[in-house]
Amino acid sequence: GAGVSQTPSNKVTEKGKYVELRCDPISGHTALYWYRQSLGQGPEFLIYFQGTGAADDSGLPNDRFFAVRPEGSVSTLKIQRTERGDSAVYLCASSSLAVSYNEQFFGPGTRLTVL
Amino acid sequence: DQQVKQNSPSLSVQEGRISILNCDYTNSMFDYFLWYKKYPAEGPTFLISISSIKDKNEDGRFTVFLNKSAKHLSLHIVPSQPGDSAVYFCAAMNAGNMLTFGGGTRLMVKP
């Protein structure tokens, strides 16, 4: 079956612009996660959705970052007034919460470059 | 404050030998630990996990050991194969939700 997909695979933007990153989770997975991986580091948690609602957004760095999942499937991560420090690979993962401590399946990521 | 640390950024091993990747954590609330493998331009893929109630979990060539008193876990790969060359991330979980990752160890297995 299809895995987690993310679009675009690469995004280059200018400082101050607005960007949207999309994640299509595995069909039927109720939990969706966004992580950010900066160069040379491990992924860092941003936000977690259970269904349509954000269950934990404690990892969002500031109010320029926002994410939605209006129908409980596709999610969009939105970054306003981008800064050069936002450059990173943004990873999305999904999991089925039918089983606790279940595996998170990751997409290939979106590489964001802010010039 | 890094709660999960992988102190070796890289490791080089000869094909057929054992690879040992190490991970330390500070948060005693973590109760589930995972190893992920990552190839360039791909997302991390799950490799093996261990619950805090166990001290060892084995899956084929991969074994994870957990020492709770030392807050240390390790991944053993034996025998190592060139296809194992990748970046390996240790991750920890609390209450079954978000993952906290280490910085990764790049494993190179030489033929």
PDB file of C-alpha atoms in Angstrom:
ATOM      1  CA  GLY A   1       0.000   0.000   0.000  1.00  0.00           C
ATOM      2  CA  ALA A   2       0.982   3.657  -0.306  1.00  0.00           C
ATOM      3  CA  GLY A   3       3.183   5.134   2.366  1.00  0.00           C
ATOM      4  CA  VAL A   4       3.276   8.657   3.746  1.00  0.00           C
ATOM      5  CA  SER A   5       3.746  11.194   0.974  1.00  0.00           C
ATOM      6  CA  GLN A   6       4.893  14.784   1.248  1.00  0.00           C
ATOM      7  CA  THR A   7       4.786  17.602  -1.251  1.00  0.00           C
ATOM      8  CA  PRO A   8       6.724  19.399  -2.468  1.00  0.00           C
ATOM      9  CA  SER A   9       9.932  17.423  -2.084  1.00  0.00           C
ATOM     10  CA  ASN A  10      11.926  20.651  -2.287  1.00  0.00           C
ATOM     11  CA  LYS A  11      10.903  24.243  -1.673  1.00  0.00           C
ATOM     12  CA  VAL A  12      13.101  27.271  -2.125  1.00  0.00           C
ATOM     13  CA  THR A  13      11.716  30.574  -0.930  1.00  0.00           C
ATOM     14  CA  GLU A  14      12.861  34.034   0.003  1.00  0.00           C
ATOM     15  CA  LYS A  15      13.067  35.402   3.505  1.00  0.00           C
ATOM     16  CA  GLY A  16       9.748  36.852   4.579  1.00  0.00           C
ATOM     17  CA  LYS A  17       7.590  34.707   2.289  1.00  0.00           C
ATOM     18  CA  TYR A  18       4.794  32.335   3.285  1.00  0.00           C
ATOM     19  CA  VAL A  19       5.053  28.579   2.613  1.00  0.00           C
ATOM     20  CA  GLU A  20       2.765  25.574   2.922  1.00  0.00           C
ATOM     21  CA  LEU A  21       3.997  22.013   3.217  1.00  0.00           C
ATOM     22  CA  ARG A  22       1.603  19.126   2.665  1.00  0.00           C
ATOM     23  CA  CYS A  23       1.471  15.656   4.179  1.00  0.00           C
ATOM     24  CA  ASP A  24      -0.680  12.713   3.053  1.00  0.00           C
ATOM     25  CA  PRO A  25      -0.647  10.062   5.774  1.00  0.00           C
ATOM     26  CA  ILE A  26      -1.209   6.358   5.364  1.00  0.00           C
ATOM     27  CA  SER A  27      -4.905   5.714   4.855  1.00  0.00           C
ATOM     28  CA  GLY A  28      -6.657   4.968   8.126  1.00  0.00           C
ATOM     29  CA  HIS A  29      -3.919   6.311  10.369  1.00  0.00           C
ATOM     30  CA  THR A  30      -5.492   8.571  12.962  1.00  0.00           C
ATOM     31  CA  ALA A  31      -2.295  10.063  14.366  1.00  0.00           C
ATOM     32  CA  LEU A  32      -0.127  12.465  12.380  1.00  0.00           C
ATOM     33  CA  TYR A  33       3.146  14.060  13.446  1.00  0.00           C
ATOM     34  CA  TRP A  34       5.351  16.830  12.094  1.00  0.00           C
ATOM     35  CA  TYR A  35       9.081  16.897  12.816  1.00  0.00           C
ATOM     36  CA  ARG A  36      11.867  19.193  11.674  1.00  0.00           C
ATOM     37  CA  GLN A  37      15.395  17.984  10.967  1.00  0.00           C
ATOM     38  CA  SER A  38      18.158  20.553  10.760  1.00  0.00           C
ATOM     39  CA  LEU A  39      21.482  19.700   9.171  1.00  0.00           C
ATOM     40  CA  GLY A  40      23.518  17.263  11.246  1.00  0.00           C
ATOM     41  CA  GLN A  41      20.806  16.795  13.864  1.00  0.00           C
ATOM     42  CA  GLY A  42      18.058  14.344  14.615  1.00  0.00           C
ATOM     43  CA  PRO A  43      14.404  15.119  13.895  1.00  0.00           C
ATOM     44  CA  GLU A  44      12.725  17.416  16.432  1.00  0.00           C
ATOM     45  CA  PHE A  45       9.038  17.166  17.265  1.00  0.00           C
ATOM     46  CA  LEU A  46       6.794  20.031  16.173  1.00  0.00           C
ATOM     47  CA  ILE A  47       3.140  19.002  16.492  1.00  0.00           C
ATOM     48  CA  TYR A  48       0.943  15.931  16.848  1.00  0.00           C
ATOM     49  CA  PHE A  49      -2.622  15.472  15.597  1.00  0.00           C
ATOM     50  CA  GLN A  50      -5.111  12.952  16.850  1.00  0.00           C
ATOM     51  CA  GLY A  51      -7.840  13.038  14.214  1.00  0.00           C
ATOM     52  CA  THR A  52      -8.597  16.656  13.340  1.00  0.00           C
ATOM     53  CA  GLY A  53      -7.337  18.217  16.535  1.00  0.00           C
ATOM     54  CA  ALA A  54      -3.825  19.158  17.575  1.00  0.00           C
ATOM     55  CA  ALA A  55      -3.205  17.015  20.649  1.00  0.00           C
ATOM     56  CA  ASP A  56       0.240  18.483  21.335  1.00  0.00           C
ATOM     57  CA  ASP A  57       1.742  21.539  19.633  1.00  0.00           C
ATOM     58  CA  SER A  58       4.446  22.149  22.212  1.00  0.00           C
ATOM     59  CA  GLY A  59       7.229  21.736  19.639  1.00  0.00           C
ATOM     60  CA  LEU A  60       6.175  24.602  17.377  1.00  0.00           C
ATOM     61  CA  PRO A  61       9.020  27.131  17.727  1.00  0.00           C
ATOM     62  CA  ASN A  62       6.887  30.292  17.560  1.00  0.00           C
ATOM     63  CA  ASP A  63       3.610  31.694  16.276  1.00  0.00           C
ATOM     64  CA  ARG A  64       4.885  31.876  12.697  1.00  0.00           C
ATOM     65  CA  PHE A  65       4.302  28.134  12.523  1.00  0.00           C
ATOM     66  CA  PHE A  66       0.816  26.670  12.259  1.00  0.00           C
ATOM     67  CA  ALA A  67      -0.567  23.321  11.154  1.00  0.00           C
ATOM     68  CA  VAL A  68      -4.029  22.075  10.280  1.00  0.00           C
ATOM     69  CA  ARG A  69      -5.708  18.764   9.573  1.00  0.00           C
ATOM     70  CA  PRO A  70      -9.303  19.759   8.815  1.00  0.00           C
ATOM     71  CA  GLU A  71     -10.688  16.375   7.782  1.00  0.00           C
ATOM     72  CA  GLY A  72      -8.476  14.131   9.857  1.00  0.00           C
ATOM     73  CA  SER A  73      -6.375  12.980   6.931  1.00  0.00           C
ATOM     74  CA  VAL A  74      -4.175  15.392   4.946  1.00  0.00           C
ATOM     75  CA  SER A  75      -2.241  17.927   6.987  1.00  0.00           C
ATOM     76  CA  THR A  76      -0.665  21.232   6.007  1.00  0.00           C
ATOM     77  CA  LEU A  77       2.182  22.901   7.875  1.00  0.00           C
ATOM     78  CA  LYS A  78       2.156  26.637   7.327  1.00  0.00           C
ATOM     79  CA  ILE A  79       5.092  28.956   7.965  1.00  0.00           C
ATOM     80  CA  GLN A  80       4.628  32.713   7.824  1.00  0.00           C
ATOM     81  CA  ARG A  81       7.361  35.326   7.341  1.00  0.00           C
ATOM     82  CA  THR A  82       9.984  32.661   6.756  1.00  0.00           C
ATOM     83  CA  GLU A  83      13.473  33.176   8.146  1.00  0.00           C
ATOM     84  CA  ARG A  84      16.785  31.658   7.076  1.00  0.00           C
ATOM     85  CA  GLY A  85      16.812  29.649  10.305  1.00  0.00           C
ATOM     86  CA  ASP A  86      13.660  27.835   9.155  1.00  0.00           C
ATOM     87  CA  SER A  87      15.721  26.029   6.514  1.00  0.00           C
ATOM     88  CA  ALA A  88      15.504  22.308   7.299  1.00  0.00           C
ATOM     89  CA  VAL A  89      13.900  19.065   6.209  1.00  0.00           C
ATOM     90  CA  TYR A  90      10.322  18.891   7.443  1.00  0.00           C
ATOM     91  CA  LEU A  91       9.228  15.323   8.087  1.00  0.00           C
ATOM     92  CA  CYS A  92       5.708  14.024   8.495  1.00  0.00           C
ATOM     93  CA  ALA A  93       4.830  10.698  10.118  1.00  0.00           C
ATOM     94  CA  SER A  94       1.607   8.834  10.743  1.00  0.00           C
ATOM     95  CA  SER A  95       0.612   5.973  12.960  1.00  0.00           C
ATOM     96  CA  SER A  96      -2.401   3.908  13.843  1.00  0.00           C
ATOM     97  CA  LEU A  97      -3.350   4.292  17.462  1.00  0.00           C
ATOM     98  CA  ALA A  98      -5.152   0.985  17.524  1.00  0.00           C
ATOM     99  CA  VAL A  99      -2.045  -0.306  19.240  1.00  0.00           C
ATOM    100  CA  SER A 100      -0.209   1.733  21.872  1.00  0.00           C
ATOM    101  CA  TYR A 101       3.445   2.606  21.384  1.00  0.00           C
ATOM    102  CA  ASN A 102       3.022   1.852  17.736  1.00  0.00           C
ATOM    103  CA  GLU A 103       5.423   2.499  14.936  1.00  0.00           C
ATOM    104  CA  GLN A 104       5.462   5.888  13.246  1.00  0.00           C
ATOM    105  CA  PHE A 105       5.843   5.714   9.487  1.00  0.00           C
ATOM    106  CA  PHE A 106       7.745   8.625   7.999  1.00  0.00           C
ATOM    107  CA  GLY A 107       7.429  10.346   4.665  1.00  0.00           C
ATOM    108  CA  PRO A 108      10.494  11.368   2.614  1.00  0.00           C
ATOM    109  CA  GLY A 109      10.329  14.939   3.880  1.00  0.00           C
ATOM    110  CA  THR A 110      10.218  18.391   2.321  1.00  0.00           C
ATOM    111  CA  ARG A 111      13.537  20.185   2.132  1.00  0.00           C
ATOM    112  CA  LEU A 112      12.862  23.877   2.761  1.00  0.00           C
ATOM    113  CA  THR A 113      15.519  26.416   1.859  1.00  0.00           C
ATOM    114  CA  VAL A 114      15.004  30.039   2.840  1.00  0.00           C
ATOM    115  CA  LEU A 115      17.319  32.403   0.978  1.00  0.00           C
TER     116      LEU A 115
ATOM    117  CA  ASP B   1      18.904  20.257  26.778  1.00  0.00           C
ATOM    118  CA  GLN B   2      19.316  17.074  24.749  1.00  0.00           C
ATOM    119  CA  GLN B   3      17.319  14.286  26.357  1.00  0.00           C
ATOM    120  CA  VAL B   4      18.595  11.642  23.947  1.00  0.00           C
ATOM    121  CA  LYS B   5      22.239  11.614  22.923  1.00  0.00           C
ATOM    122  CA  GLN B   6      24.256   9.636  20.443  1.00  0.00           C
ATOM    123  CA  ASN B   7      27.822  10.550  21.218  1.00  0.00           C
ATOM    124  CA  SER B   8      29.417   8.934  18.180  1.00  0.00           C
ATOM    125  CA  PRO B   9      28.609  10.866  15.004  1.00  0.00           C
ATOM    126  CA  SER B  10      30.123   8.136  12.841  1.00  0.00           C
ATOM    127  CA  LEU B  11      31.240   4.524  12.961  1.00  0.00           C
ATOM    128  CA  SER B  12      33.177   2.482  10.418  1.00  0.00           C
ATOM    129  CA  VAL B  13      33.035  -1.324  10.485  1.00  0.00           C
ATOM    130  CA  GLN B  14      34.319  -4.101   8.262  1.00  0.00           C
ATOM    131  CA  GLU B  15      31.742  -6.271   6.516  1.00  0.00           C
ATOM    132  CA  GLY B  16      30.938  -9.360   8.570  1.00  0.00           C
ATOM    133  CA  ARG B  17      31.955  -7.806  11.880  1.00  0.00           C
ATOM    134  CA  ILE B  18      29.687  -6.492  14.612  1.00  0.00           C
ATOM    135  CA  SER B  19      28.436  -2.901  14.623  1.00  0.00           C
ATOM    136  CA  ILE B  20      27.569  -1.413  18.023  1.00  0.00           C
ATOM    137  CA  LEU B  21      25.709   1.874  18.136  1.00  0.00           C
ATOM    138  CA  ASN B  22      25.170   3.554  21.476  1.00  0.00           C
ATOM    139  CA  CYS B  23      22.559   5.903  22.879  1.00  0.00           C
ATOM    140  CA  ASP B  24      22.113   7.620  26.257  1.00  0.00           C
ATOM    141  CA  TYR B  25      19.049   9.337  27.645  1.00  0.00           C
ATOM    142  CA  THR B  26      18.345  11.552  30.612  1.00  0.00           C
ATOM    143  CA  ASN B  27      14.564  11.508  31.028  1.00  0.00           C
ATOM    144  CA  SER B  28      13.539   8.670  33.330  1.00  0.00           C
ATOM    145  CA  MET B  29       9.941   9.017  32.104  1.00  0.00           C
ATOM    146  CA  PHE B  30      10.843   7.497  28.745  1.00  0.00           C
ATOM    147  CA  ASP B  31       9.373   4.015  28.629  1.00  0.00           C
ATOM    148  CA  TYR B  32       9.772   2.908  25.041  1.00  0.00           C
ATOM    149  CA  PHE B  33      12.814   3.109  22.806  1.00  0.00           C
ATOM    150  CA  LEU B  34      13.225   2.722  19.072  1.00  0.00           C
ATOM    151  CA  TRP B  35      15.936   2.656  16.456  1.00  0.00           C
ATOM    152  CA  TYR B  36      15.353   4.166  13.039  1.00  0.00           C
ATOM    153  CA  LYS B  37      17.518   3.879   9.952  1.00  0.00           C
ATOM    154  CA  LYS B  38      17.762   6.665   7.392  1.00  0.00           C
ATOM    155  CA  TYR B  39      19.095   6.703   3.865  1.00  0.00           C
ATOM    156  CA  PRO B  40      19.765  10.019   2.068  1.00  0.00           C
ATOM    157  CA  ALA B  41      16.656  11.721   0.665  1.00  0.00           C
ATOM    158  CA  GLU B  42      14.363   9.257   2.444  1.00  0.00           C
ATOM    159  CA  GLY B  43      12.454   9.435   5.693  1.00  0.00           C
ATOM    160  CA  PRO B  44      13.562   7.402   8.701  1.00  0.00           C
ATOM    161  CA  THR B  45      12.381   3.779   8.664  1.00  0.00           C
ATOM    162  CA  PHE B  46      11.672   1.803  11.795  1.00  0.00           C
ATOM    163  CA  LEU B  47      14.181  -0.891  12.634  1.00  0.00           C
ATOM    164  CA  ILE B  48      13.605  -2.294  16.103  1.00  0.00           C
ATOM    165  CA  SER B  49      12.144  -1.252  19.437  1.00  0.00           C
ATOM    166  CA  ILE B  50      12.225  -2.175  23.109  1.00  0.00           C
ATOM    167  CA  SER B  51       9.928  -1.549  26.025  1.00  0.00           C
ATOM    168  CA  SER B  52      11.388  -0.385  29.324  1.00  0.00           C
ATOM    169  CA  ILE B  53      10.183  -3.584  30.983  1.00  0.00           C
ATOM    170  CA  LYS B  54      12.656  -5.576  28.894  1.00  0.00           C
ATOM    171  CA  ASP B  55      16.426  -5.504  28.651  1.00  0.00           C
ATOM    172  CA  LYS B  56      16.863  -7.148  25.264  1.00  0.00           C
ATOM    173  CA  ASN B  57      14.983  -7.496  22.003  1.00  0.00           C
ATOM    174  CA  GLU B  58      16.257  -9.397  19.004  1.00  0.00           C
ATOM    175  CA  ASP B  59      15.149  -9.387  15.376  1.00  0.00           C
ATOM    176  CA  GLY B  60      17.362 -11.263  12.966  1.00  0.00           C
ATOM    177  CA  ARG B  61      20.732  -9.551  12.743  1.00  0.00           C
ATOM    178  CA  PHE B  62      19.579  -6.688  14.963  1.00  0.00           C
ATOM    179  CA  THR B  63      19.531  -6.722  18.765  1.00  0.00           C
ATOM    180  CA  VAL B  64      18.741  -3.821  21.060  1.00  0.00           C
ATOM    181  CA  PHE B  65      19.915  -3.838  24.663  1.00  0.00           C
ATOM    182  CA  LEU B  66      18.501  -1.563  27.358  1.00  0.00           C
ATOM    183  CA  ASN B  67      20.219  -0.740  30.658  1.00  0.00           C
ATOM    184  CA  LYS B  68      17.669   1.293  32.590  1.00  0.00           C
ATOM    185  CA  SER B  69      19.873   1.984  35.588  1.00  0.00           C
ATOM    186  CA  ALA B  70      22.510   3.486  33.317  1.00  0.00           C
ATOM    187  CA  LYS B  71      19.918   5.100  31.012  1.00  0.00           C
ATOM    188  CA  HIS B  72      21.750   3.548  28.106  1.00  0.00           C
ATOM    189  CA  LEU B  73      20.756   1.510  25.114  1.00  0.00           C
ATOM    190  CA  SER B  74      22.685   0.006  22.270  1.00  0.00           C
ATOM    191  CA  LEU B  75      21.981  -1.496  18.878  1.00  0.00           C
ATOM    192  CA  HIS B  76      24.048  -4.469  17.755  1.00  0.00           C
ATOM    193  CA  ILE B  77      24.167  -5.489  14.110  1.00  0.00           C
ATOM    194  CA  VAL B  78      25.839  -8.798  13.373  1.00  0.00           C
ATOM    195  CA  PRO B  79      27.062  -9.627  10.860  1.00  0.00           C
ATOM    196  CA  SER B  80      27.258  -6.131   9.374  1.00  0.00           C
ATOM    197  CA  GLN B  81      26.578  -5.804   5.646  1.00  0.00           C
ATOM    198  CA  PRO B  82      27.406  -2.970   3.211  1.00  0.00           C
ATOM    199  CA  GLY B  83      23.661  -2.338   2.787  1.00  0.00           C
ATOM    200  CA  ASP B  84      23.506  -1.441   6.470  1.00  0.00           C
ATOM    201  CA  SER B  85      25.438   1.748   5.727  1.00  0.00           C
ATOM    202  CA  ALA B  86      23.085   4.565   6.719  1.00  0.00           C
ATOM    203  CA  VAL B  87      22.407   7.032   9.529  1.00  0.00           C
ATOM    204  CA  TYR B  88      20.911   5.391  12.610  1.00  0.00           C
ATOM    205  CA  PHE B  89      18.745   7.358  15.016  1.00  0.00           C
ATOM    206  CA  CYS B  90      17.900   6.355  18.536  1.00  0.00           C
ATOM    207  CA  ALA B  91      14.502   7.624  19.700  1.00  0.00           C
ATOM    208  CA  ALA B  92      12.573   7.541  22.951  1.00  0.00           C
ATOM    209  CA  MET B  93       8.888   7.762  23.686  1.00  0.00           C
ATOM    210  CA  ASN B  94       6.840   8.772  26.699  1.00  0.00           C
ATOM    211  CA  ALA B  95       3.143   7.943  26.968  1.00  0.00           C
ATOM    212  CA  GLY B  96       3.098   6.605  23.427  1.00  0.00           C
ATOM    213  CA  ASN B  97       3.120   9.864  21.547  1.00  0.00           C
ATOM    214  CA  MET B  98       5.925  12.005  20.227  1.00  0.00           C
ATOM    215  CA  LEU B  99       9.408  10.705  19.556  1.00  0.00           C
ATOM    216  CA  THR B 100      12.509  12.365  20.968  1.00  0.00           C
ATOM    217  CA  PHE B 101      15.466  11.623  18.715  1.00  0.00           C
ATOM    218  CA  GLY B 102      19.198  11.529  19.213  1.00  0.00           C
ATOM    219  CA  GLY B 103      21.508  13.269  16.780  1.00  0.00           C
ATOM    220  CA  GLY B 104      22.240  10.144  14.763  1.00  0.00           C
ATOM    221  CA  THR B 105      25.264   7.962  14.040  1.00  0.00           C
ATOM    222  CA  ARG B 106      26.473   7.456  10.495  1.00  0.00           C
ATOM    223  CA  LEU B 107      27.429   3.802  10.018  1.00  0.00           C
ATOM    224  CA  MET B 108      29.753   2.855   7.181  1.00  0.00           C
ATOM    225  CA  VAL B 109      30.219  -0.847   6.507  1.00  0.00           C
ATOM    226  CA  LYS B 110      33.233  -1.482   4.311  1.00  0.00           C
ATOM    227  CA  PRO B 111      33.237  -4.474   1.930  1.00  0.00           C
TER     228      PRO B 111
END
